[in-house]
Each structure stands twice: as structure tokens, then as C-alpha cells.
Amino acid sequence: MLVVNICRINFSKYLKHTRIMRYITSSYTLEINAVVEQKIQHILEYVRAMMFEMNVKKMCLANVCHYVVKLINRMPTTIIKNHVPYYAFFWAKAYI
């Protein structure tokens, strides 16, 4: 139990040091599930469009999903002042 408490304290210090705001929510609530479902639907729409445009076989679905998520994380968004989510999280330039 002592090790778990030490890890929590270190993690809390890390969050304060990096100015990351931590929100603890209960899992499996309707609100959280709705957000997750929307994000999954968004990713799958990109996957379908990419597979259709590039004539990729369905057996490559996992690889296409991986690259779509990678691309989404490297596209600028208006919520974080036209920064790339990767840059906003790691404060480093994203390489594709």
C-alpha cells in the first residue's frame, strides 16, 4: 500500500510541475460513453474515407486505424489555438 501512495504523490507532483489539469470522472456514465462513441465514429469515418480513396484491402484495417489516429493527433485544431494536439501535450514538434 505504501508503494501505491508514493506513486500517487509522485504523479500528483508531476501533474503540478507540467501544469496538467487532472479531472477524475466516474467511468461508464452516459456522458463519457457518448464522447467516446463520437470519437470512435469520427475515427472510423476517416478510416472508411481513407480506405475508399486509396483502394486499401479490408485486411489492413488495423494499420489504417493506427495511421488515422496518428494523423488526427497531428492536425491543428481551433480549441488549442491552432496547435497540433501532439505539440500541446508533449511541447515538442510532431514528426510523421
N, CA, C and O atoms as a Tinker XYZ file with bonds, in Angstrom:
   384  protein
     1  N      0.820000   -1.191000    0.000000    73     2
     2  CA     0.000000    0.000000    0.000000    64     1     3
     3  C      0.865000    1.256000    0.000000    63     2     4     5
     4  O      0.490000    2.272000   -0.585000    81     3
     5  N      2.018000    1.188000    0.653000    73     3     6
     6  CA     2.911000    2.327000    0.717000    64     5     7
     7  C      3.421000    2.702000   -0.673000    63     6     8     9
     8  O      3.529000    3.883000   -1.000000    81     7
     9  N      3.733000    1.699000   -1.484000    73     7    10
    10  CA     4.232000    1.950000   -2.841000    64     9    11
    11  C      3.177000    2.655000   -3.678000    63    10    12    13
    12  O      3.507000    3.560000   -4.444000    81    11
    13  N      1.929000    2.263000   -3.550000    73    11    14
    14  CA     0.850000    2.889000   -4.310000    64    13    15
    15  C      0.711000    4.354000   -3.917000    63    14    16    17
    16  O      0.535000    5.208000   -4.786000    81    15
    17  N      0.787000    4.661000   -2.621000    73    15    18
    18  CA     0.678000    6.046000   -2.171000    64    17    19
    19  C      1.844000    6.888000   -2.667000    63    18    20    21
    20  O      1.648000    8.042000   -3.047000    81    19
    21  N      3.047000    6.338000   -2.672000    73    19    22
    22  CA     4.214000    7.065000   -3.175000    64    21    23
    23  C      4.043000    7.367000   -4.657000    63    22    24    25
    24  O      4.354000    8.470000   -5.107000    81    23
    25  N      3.548000    6.390000   -5.422000    73    23    26
    26  CA     3.323000    6.603000   -6.856000    64    25    27
    27  C      2.288000    7.698000   -7.082000    63    26    28    29
    28  O      2.447000    8.526000   -7.979000    81    27
    29  N      1.237000    7.710000   -6.280000    73    27    30
    30  CA     0.216000    8.749000   -6.420000    64    29    31
    31  C      0.786000   10.122000   -6.114000    63    30    32    33
    32  O      0.480000   11.087000   -6.814000    81    31
    33  N      1.612000   10.227000   -5.076000    73    31    34
    34  CA     2.216000   11.507000   -4.717000    64    33    35
    35  C      3.140000   11.979000   -5.829000    63    34    36    37
    36  O      3.096000   13.148000   -6.214000    81    35
    37  N      3.980000   11.084000   -6.351000    73    35    38
    38  CA     4.885000   11.454000   -7.446000    64    37    39
    39  C      4.109000   11.869000   -8.686000    63    38    40    41
    40  O      4.489000   12.824000   -9.363000    81    39
    41  N      3.028000   11.164000   -8.991000    73    39    42
    42  CA     2.228000   11.506000  -10.158000    64    41    43
    43  C      1.568000   12.864000   -9.969000    63    42    44    45
    44  O      1.495000   13.656000  -10.908000    81    43
    45  N      1.091000   13.135000   -8.767000    73    43    46
    46  CA     0.479000   14.443000   -8.487000    64    45    47
    47  C      1.499000   15.558000   -8.625000    63    46    48    49
    48  O      1.186000   16.620000   -9.162000    81    47
    49  N      2.720000   15.331000   -8.146000    73    47    50
    50  CA     3.784000   16.329000   -8.309000    64    49    51
    51  C      4.104000   16.549000   -9.780000    63    50    52    53
    52  O      4.314000   17.683000  -10.211000    81    51
    53  N      4.141000   15.469000  -10.547000    73    51    54
    54  CA     4.413000   15.573000  -11.977000    64    53    55
    55  C      3.333000   16.398000  -12.671000    63    54    56    57
    56  O      3.640000   17.248000  -13.507000    81    55
    57  N      2.078000   16.150000  -12.328000    73    55    58
    58  CA     0.982000   16.902000  -12.943000    64    57    59
    59  C      1.076000   18.380000  -12.607000    63    58    60    61
    60  O      0.841000   19.226000  -13.469000    81    59
    61  N      1.418000   18.703000  -11.364000    73    59    62
    62  CA     1.569000   20.112000  -10.981000    64    61    63
    63  C      2.745000   20.747000  -11.704000    63    62    64    65
    64  O      2.653000   21.890000  -12.153000    81    63
    65  N      3.845000   20.020000  -11.819000    73    63    66
    66  CA     5.041000   20.536000  -12.479000    64    65    67
    67  C      4.788000   20.824000  -13.961000    63    66    68    69
    68  O      5.264000   21.830000  -14.486000    81    67
    69  N      4.056000   19.964000  -14.622000    73    67    70
    70  CA     3.797000   20.135000  -16.054000    64    69    71
    71  C      2.514000   20.916000  -16.337000    63    70    72    73
    72  O      2.120000   21.071000  -17.493000    81    71
    73  N      1.863000   21.407000  -15.280000    73    71    74
    74  CA     0.638000   22.206000  -15.385000    64    73    75
    75  C     -0.476000   21.461000  -16.119000    63    74    76    77
    76  O     -1.213000   22.057000  -16.905000    81    75
    77  N     -0.594000   20.184000  -15.865000    73    75    78
    78  CA    -1.668000   19.386000  -16.448000    64    77    79
    79  C     -2.813000   19.346000  -15.447000    63    78    80    81
    80  O     -2.625000   18.983000  -14.286000    81    79
    81  N     -4.002000   19.724000  -15.911000    73    79    82
    82  CA    -5.164000   19.681000  -15.039000    64    81    83
    83  C     -5.766000   18.290000  -15.109000    63    82    84    85
    84  O     -6.009000   17.764000  -16.195000    81    83
    85  N     -6.001000   17.705000  -13.967000    73    83    86
    86  CA    -6.497000   16.330000  -13.901000    64    85    87
    87  C     -7.956000   16.343000  -13.481000    63    86    88    89
    88  O     -8.321000   16.932000  -12.464000    81    87
    89  N     -8.774000   15.692000  -14.273000    73    87    90
    90  CA   -10.187000   15.563000  -13.956000    64    89    91
    91  C    -10.498000   14.089000  -13.730000    63    90    92    93
    92  O    -10.215000   13.246000  -14.581000    81    91
    93  N    -11.065000   13.797000  -12.608000    73    91    94
    94  CA   -11.437000   12.421000  -12.306000    64    93    95
    95  C    -12.943000   12.314000  -12.468000    63    94    96    97
    96  O    -13.703000   13.011000  -11.797000    81    95
    97  N    -13.361000   11.447000  -13.353000    73    95    98
    98  CA   -14.787000   11.244000  -13.587000    64    97    99
    99  C    -15.105000    9.775000  -13.395000    63    98   100   101
   100  O    -14.234000    8.910000  -13.495000    81    99
   101  N    -16.331000    9.521000  -13.125000    73    99   102
   102  CA   -16.720000    8.121000  -12.998000    64   101   103
   103  C    -16.864000    7.518000  -14.393000    63   102   104   105
   104  O    -17.434000    8.128000  -15.297000    81   103
   105  N    -16.346000    6.336000  -14.539000    73   103   106
   106  CA   -16.398000    5.702000  -15.856000    64   105   107
   107  C    -17.762000    5.079000  -16.108000    63   106   108   109
   108  O    -18.543000    4.853000  -15.184000    81   107
   109  N    -18.024000    4.812000  -17.348000    73   107   110
   110  CA   -19.251000    4.168000  -17.809000    64   109   111
   111  C    -20.505000    5.002000  -17.545000    63   110   112   113
   112  O    -21.595000    4.449000  -17.396000    81   111
   113  N    -20.362000    6.309000  -17.488000    73   111   114
   114  CA   -21.549000    7.151000  -17.401000    64   113   115
   115  C    -22.007000    7.469000  -18.815000    63   114   116   117
   116  O    -21.251000    7.300000  -19.771000    81   115
   117  N    -23.227000    7.922000  -18.943000    73   115   118
   118  CA   -23.767000    8.219000  -20.269000    64   117   119
   119  C    -22.979000    9.314000  -20.972000    63   118   120   121
   120  O    -22.757000    9.239000  -22.181000    81   119
   121  N    -22.553000   10.333000  -20.225000    73   119   122
   122  CA   -21.822000   11.439000  -20.837000    64   121   123
   123  C    -20.474000   10.980000  -21.385000    63   122   124   125
   124  O    -20.106000   11.323000  -22.508000    81   123
   125  N    -19.747000   10.210000  -20.595000    73   123   126
   126  CA   -18.435000    9.726000  -21.034000    64   125   127
   127  C    -18.588000    8.779000  -22.212000    63   126   128   129
   128  O    -17.832000    8.867000  -23.180000    81   127
   129  N    -19.550000    7.881000  -22.141000    73   127   130
   130  CA   -19.768000    6.946000  -23.237000    64   129   131
   131  C    -20.134000    7.667000  -24.524000    63   130   132   133
   132  O    -19.709000    7.253000  -25.603000    81   131
   133  N    -20.917000    8.742000  -24.431000    73   131   134
   134  CA   -21.306000    9.490000  -25.624000    64   133   135
   135  C    -20.090000   10.136000  -26.278000    63   134   136   137
   136  O    -19.968000   10.130000  -27.503000    81   135
   137  N    -19.195000   10.691000  -25.474000    73   135   138
   138  CA   -17.988000   11.317000  -26.017000    64   137   139
   139  C    -17.105000   10.275000  -26.688000    63   138   140   141
   140  O    -16.577000   10.507000  -27.776000    81   139
   141  N    -16.948000    9.142000  -26.046000    73   139   142
   142  CA   -16.112000    8.079000  -26.606000    64   141   143
   143  C    -16.715000    7.549000  -27.901000    63   142   144   145
   144  O    -15.998000    7.323000  -28.876000    81   143
   145  N    -18.020000    7.353000  -27.913000    73   143   146
   146  CA   -18.692000    6.866000  -29.129000    64   145   147
   147  C    -18.517000    7.856000  -30.280000    63   146   148   149
   148  O    -18.291000    7.444000  -31.418000    81   147
   149  N    -18.619000    9.150000  -30.000000    73   147   150
   150  CA   -18.439000   10.152000  -31.051000    64   149   151
   151  C    -17.021000   10.112000  -31.599000    63   150   152   153
   152  O    -16.821000   10.216000  -32.809000    81   151
   153  N    -16.028000    9.962000  -30.713000    73   151   154
   154  CA   -14.639000    9.923000  -31.158000    64   153   155
   155  C    -14.370000    8.676000  -31.996000    63   154   156   157
   156  O    -13.685000    8.747000  -33.016000    81   155
   157  N    -14.908000    7.539000  -31.567000    73   155   158
   158  CA   -14.736000    6.311000  -32.345000    64   157   159
   159  C    -15.391000    6.441000  -33.713000    63   158   160   161
   160  O    -14.829000    6.011000  -34.720000    81   159
   161  N    -16.587000    7.036000  -33.745000    73   159   162
   162  CA   -17.274000    7.236000  -35.018000    64   161   163
   163  C    -16.472000    8.162000  -35.921000    63   162   164   165
   164  O    -16.387000    7.934000  -37.128000    81   163
   165  N    -15.883000    9.204000  -35.345000    73   163   166
   166  CA   -15.050000   10.139000  -36.107000    64   165   167
   167  C    -13.847000    9.418000  -36.713000    63   166   168   169
   168  O    -13.527000    9.613000  -37.885000    81   167
   169  N    -13.187000    8.592000  -35.920000    73   167   170
   170  CA   -12.021000    7.847000  -36.406000    64   169   171
   171  C    -12.424000    6.886000  -37.513000    63   170   172   173
   172  O    -11.743000    6.794000  -38.535000    81   171
   173  N    -13.532000    6.166000  -37.318000    73   171   174
   174  CA   -13.956000    5.199000  -38.336000    64   173   175
   175  C    -14.404000    5.879000  -39.629000    63   174   176   177
   176  O    -14.248000    5.303000  -40.706000    81   175
   177  N    -14.955000    7.086000  -39.547000    73   175   178
   178  CA   -15.289000    7.815000  -40.772000    64   177   179
   179  C    -14.027000    8.137000  -41.566000    63   178   180   181
   180  O    -14.002000    7.996000  -42.788000    81   179
   181  N    -12.982000    8.569000  -40.865000    73   179   182
   182  CA   -11.709000    8.827000  -41.543000    64   181   183
   183  C    -11.148000    7.545000  -42.143000    63   182   184   185
   184  O    -10.633000    7.551000  -43.261000    81   183
   185  N    -11.247000    6.451000  -41.404000    73   183   186
   186  CA   -10.723000    5.162000  -41.884000    64   185   187
   187  C    -11.450000    4.735000  -43.150000    63   186   188   189
   188  O    -10.822000    4.337000  -44.132000    81   187
   189  N    -12.782000    4.821000  -43.123000    73   187   190
   190  CA   -13.554000    4.429000  -44.319000    64   189   191
   191  C    -13.197000    5.298000  -45.520000    63   190   192   193
   192  O    -13.025000    4.797000  -46.632000    81   191
   193  N    -13.087000    6.602000  -45.286000    73   191   194
   194  CA   -12.750000    7.507000  -46.396000    64   193   195
   195  C    -11.360000    7.202000  -46.946000    63   194   196   197
   196  O    -11.152000    7.178000  -48.159000    81   195
   197  N    -10.419000    6.972000  -46.047000    73   195   198
   198  CA    -9.056000    6.687000  -46.477000    64   197   199
   199  C     -8.973000    5.371000  -47.236000    63   198   200   201
   200  O     -8.299000    5.285000  -48.262000    81   199
   201  N     -9.653000    4.351000  -46.739000    73   199   202
   202  CA    -9.625000    3.048000  -47.405000    64   201   203
   203  C    -10.313000    3.114000  -48.762000    63   202   204   205
   204  O     -9.872000    2.468000  -49.713000    81   203
   205  N    -11.394000    3.894000  -48.861000    73   203   206
   206  CA   -12.105000    4.020000  -50.126000    64   205   207
   207  C    -11.267000    4.770000  -51.154000    63   206   208   209
   208  O    -11.173000    4.349000  -52.307000    81   207
   209  N    -10.658000    5.879000  -50.741000    73   207   210
   210  CA    -9.876000    6.698000  -51.667000    64   209   211
   211  C     -8.609000    6.004000  -52.144000    63   210   212   213
   212  O     -8.207000    6.162000  -53.297000    81   211
   213  N     -7.982000    5.237000  -51.261000    73   211   214
   214  CA    -6.702000    4.626000  -51.598000    64   213   215
   215  C     -6.836000    3.177000  -52.055000    63   214   216   217
   216  O     -5.828000    2.528000  -52.335000    81   215
   217  N     -8.069000    2.652000  -52.134000    73   215   218
   218  CA    -8.324000    1.271000  -52.542000    64   217   219
   219  C     -7.520000    0.273000  -51.705000    63   218   220   221
   220  O     -6.856000   -0.614000  -52.241000    81   219
   221  N     -7.592000    0.435000  -50.388000    73   219   222
   222  CA    -6.882000   -0.450000  -49.464000    64   221   223
   223  C     -7.775000   -1.642000  -49.138000    63   222   224   225
   224  O     -8.987000   -1.492000  -48.985000    81   223
   225  N     -7.174000   -2.828000  -49.032000    73   223   226
   226  CA    -7.935000   -4.025000  -48.697000    64   225   227
   227  C     -8.384000   -3.980000  -47.241000    63   226   228   229
   228  O     -7.743000   -3.344000  -46.404000    81   227
   229  N     -9.490000   -4.659000  -46.945000    73   227   230
   230  CA   -10.049000   -4.642000  -45.593000    64   229   231
   231  C     -9.163000   -5.334000  -44.573000    63   230   232   233
   232  O     -9.313000   -5.104000  -43.373000    81   231
   233  N     -8.250000   -6.171000  -45.022000    73   231   234
   234  CA    -7.374000   -6.850000  -44.074000    64   233   235
   235  C     -6.359000   -5.890000  -43.453000    63   234   236   237
   236  O     -5.689000   -6.246000  -42.484000    81   235
   237  N     -6.239000   -4.692000  -43.994000    73   235   238
   238  CA    -5.309000   -3.684000  -43.470000    64   237   239
   239  C     -6.013000   -2.688000  -42.546000    63   238   240   241
   240  O     -5.477000   -1.611000  -42.286000    81   239
   241  N     -7.187000   -3.024000  -42.053000    73   239   242
   242  CA    -7.989000   -2.113000  -41.247000    64   241   243
   243  C     -7.244000   -1.616000  -40.009000    63   242   244   245
   244  O     -7.297000   -0.425000  -39.705000    81   243
   245  N     -6.562000   -2.488000  -39.299000    73   243   246
   246  CA    -5.853000   -2.100000  -38.070000    64   245   247
   247  C     -4.747000   -1.093000  -38.372000    63   246   248   249
   248  O     -4.571000   -0.124000  -37.634000    81   247
   249  N     -4.003000   -1.318000  -39.450000    73   247   250
   250  CA    -2.937000   -0.385000  -39.815000    64   249   251
   251  C     -3.496000    0.971000  -40.202000    63   250   252   253
   252  O     -2.936000    2.005000  -39.839000    81   251
   253  N     -4.599000    0.970000  -40.938000    73   251   254
   254  CA    -5.216000    2.232000  -41.345000    64   253   255
   255  C     -5.727000    2.981000  -40.117000    63   254   256   257
   256  O     -5.573000    4.200000  -40.036000    81   255
   257  N     -6.329000    2.277000  -39.164000    73   255   258
   258  CA    -6.794000    2.911000  -37.917000    64   257   259
   259  C     -5.627000    3.547000  -37.175000    63   258   260   261
   260  O     -5.737000    4.663000  -36.667000    81   259
   261  N     -4.518000    2.836000  -37.117000    73   259   262
   262  CA    -3.327000    3.363000  -36.441000    64   261   263
   263  C     -2.869000    4.670000  -37.084000    63   262   264   265
   264  O     -2.598000    5.645000  -36.382000    81   263
   265  N     -2.781000    4.698000  -38.399000    73   263   266
   266  CA    -2.310000    5.896000  -39.084000    64   265   267
   267  C     -3.327000    7.033000  -39.036000    63   266   268   269
   268  O     -2.942000    8.202000  -38.998000    81   267
   269  N     -4.608000    6.710000  -39.038000    73   267   270
   270  CA    -5.632000    7.750000  -38.932000    64   269   271
   271  C     -5.547000    8.445000  -37.581000    63   270   272   273
   272  O     -5.609000    9.672000  -37.511000    81   271
   273  N     -5.407000    7.678000  -36.512000    73   271   274
   274  CA    -5.279000    8.285000  -35.183000    64   273   275
   275  C     -4.014000    9.127000  -35.117000    63   274   276   277
   276  O     -4.007000   10.202000  -34.516000    81   275
   277  N     -2.953000    8.643000  -35.729000    73   275   278
   278  CA    -1.703000    9.400000  -35.760000    64   277   279
   279  C     -1.884000   10.721000  -36.510000    63   278   280   281
   280  O     -1.386000   11.759000  -36.073000    81   279
   281  N     -2.590000   10.681000  -37.628000    73   279   282
   282  CA    -2.838000   11.907000  -38.396000    64   281   283
   283  C     -3.751000   12.876000  -37.641000    63   282   284   285
   284  O     -3.505000   14.082000  -37.637000    81   283
   285  N     -4.793000   12.360000  -37.010000    73   283   286
   286  CA    -5.703000   13.219000  -36.261000    64   285   287
   287  C     -4.958000   13.933000  -35.142000    63   286   288   289
   288  O     -5.216000   15.108000  -34.880000    81   287
   289  N     -4.038000   13.240000  -34.481000    73   287   290
   290  CA    -3.273000   13.851000  -33.401000    64   289   291
   291  C     -2.258000   14.870000  -33.903000    63   290   292   293
   292  O     -1.689000   15.617000  -33.108000    81   291
   293  N     -2.029000   14.909000  -35.196000    73   291   294
   294  CA    -1.055000   15.845000  -35.750000    64   293   295
   295  C     -1.698000   16.939000  -36.605000    63   294   296   297
   296  O     -0.989000   17.691000  -37.274000    81   295
   297  N     -3.025000   17.036000  -36.591000    73   295   298
   298  CA    -3.722000   18.097000  -37.317000    64   297   299
   299  C     -4.061000   19.232000  -36.360000    63   298   300   301
   300  O     -4.512000   18.977000  -35.243000    81   299
   301  N     -3.854000   20.482000  -36.773000    73   299   302
   302  CA    -4.157000   21.600000  -35.884000    64   301   303
   303  C     -5.655000   21.722000  -35.607000    63   302   304   305
   304  O     -6.483000   21.434000  -36.471000    81   303
   305  N     -5.986000   22.150000  -34.397000    73   303   306
   306  CA    -7.380000   22.364000  -34.031000    64   305   307
   307  C     -7.547000   23.762000  -33.451000    63   306   308   309
   308  O     -6.599000   24.342000  -32.921000    81   307
   309  N     -8.749000   24.291000  -33.556000    73   307   310
   310  CA    -9.010000   25.645000  -33.072000    64   309   311
   311  C     -9.135000   25.694000  -31.552000    63   310   312   313
   312  O     -8.937000   26.753000  -30.956000    81   311
   313  N     -9.454000   24.585000  -30.923000    73   311   314
   314  CA    -9.633000   24.573000  -29.468000    64   313   315
   315  C     -8.335000   24.924000  -28.759000    63   314   316   317
   316  O     -8.356000   25.611000  -27.738000    81   315
   317  N     -7.213000   24.467000  -29.281000    73   315   318
   318  CA    -5.933000   24.751000  -28.639000    64   317   319
   319  C     -5.116000   25.737000  -29.475000    63   318   320   321
   320  O     -3.914000   25.562000  -29.674000    81   319
   321  N     -5.794000   26.767000  -29.954000    73   319   322
   322  CA    -5.173000   27.895000  -30.662000    64   321   323
   323  C     -4.365000   27.452000  -31.874000    63   322   324   325
   324  O     -3.216000   27.858000  -32.044000    81   323
   325  N     -4.962000   26.628000  -32.706000    73   323   326
   326  CA    -4.363000   26.131000  -33.952000    64   325   327
   327  C     -3.041000   25.405000  -33.738000    63   326   328   329
   328  O     -2.186000   25.390000  -34.623000    81   327
   329  N     -2.878000   24.810000  -32.575000    73   327   330
   330  CA    -1.720000   23.942000  -32.345000    64   329   331
   331  C     -2.119000   22.508000  -32.631000    63   330   332   333
   332  O     -3.300000   22.162000  -32.651000    81   331
   333  N     -1.133000   21.705000  -32.846000    73   331   334
   334  CA    -1.341000   20.278000  -33.033000    64   333   335
   335  C     -1.507000   19.649000  -31.648000    63   334   336   337
   336  O     -0.766000   20.008000  -30.733000    81   335
   337  N     -2.468000   18.711000  -31.459000    73   335   338
   338  CA    -2.631000   18.092000  -30.146000    64   337   339
   339  C     -1.345000   17.459000  -29.613000    63   338   340   341
   340  O     -1.093000   17.503000  -28.409000    81   339
   341  N     -0.543000   16.880000  -30.475000    73   339   342
   342  CA     0.730000   16.284000  -30.050000    64   341   343
   343  C      1.619000   17.339000  -29.414000    63   342   344   345
   344  O      2.224000   17.100000  -28.369000    81   343
   345  N      1.702000   18.521000  -30.049000    73   343   346
   346  CA     2.529000   19.605000  -29.530000    64   345   347
   347  C      1.975000   20.136000  -28.212000    63   346   348   349
   348  O      2.735000   20.431000  -27.290000    81   347
   349  N      0.657000   20.256000  -28.124000    73   347   350
   350  CA     0.037000   20.760000  -26.901000    64   349   351
   351  C      0.283000   19.820000  -25.724000    63   350   352   353
   352  O      0.384000   20.275000  -24.585000    81   351
   353  N      0.378000   18.536000  -25.979000    73   351   354
   354  CA     0.576000   17.576000  -24.895000    64   353   355
   355  C      2.044000   17.421000  -24.524000    63   354   356   357
   356  O      2.393000   17.435000  -23.344000    81   355
   357  N      2.908000   17.273000  -25.530000    73   355   358
   358  CA     4.317000   16.995000  -25.261000    64   357   359
   359  C      5.232000   18.213000  -25.360000    63   358   360   361
   360  O      6.401000   18.119000  -24.986000    81   359
   361  N      4.747000   19.346000  -25.847000    73   359   362
   362  CA     5.553000   20.545000  -26.094000    64   361   363
   363  C      6.747000   20.225000  -26.973000    63   362   364   365
   364  O      7.846000   20.733000  -26.753000    81   363
   365  N      6.527000   19.387000  -27.960000    73   363   366
   366  CA     7.563000   19.023000  -28.914000    64   365   367
   367  C      6.936000   18.930000  -30.290000    63   366   368   369
   368  O      5.740000   18.676000  -30.431000    81   367
   369  N      7.764000   19.140000  -31.301000    73   367   370
   370  CA     7.271000   19.084000  -32.675000    64   369   371
   371  C      6.916000   17.651000  -33.045000    63   370   372   373
   372  O      7.646000   16.716000  -32.716000    81   371
   373  N      5.792000   17.487000  -33.730000    73   371   374
   374  CA     5.357000   16.157000  -34.133000    64   373   375
   375  C      6.013000   15.764000  -35.443000    63   374   376   377
   376  O      6.081000   16.558000  -36.381000    81   375
   377  N      6.491000   14.543000  -35.498000    73   375   378
   378  CA     7.083000   14.013000  -36.728000    64   377   379
   379  C      6.171000   12.932000  -37.274000    63   378   380   381
   380  O      5.695000   12.072000  -36.533000    81   379
   381  N      5.934000   12.982000  -38.561000    73   379   382
   382  CA     5.054000   11.985000  -39.188000    64   381   383
   383  C      5.903000   10.946000  -39.865000    63   382   384
   384  O      5.372000   10.008000  -40.460000    81   383
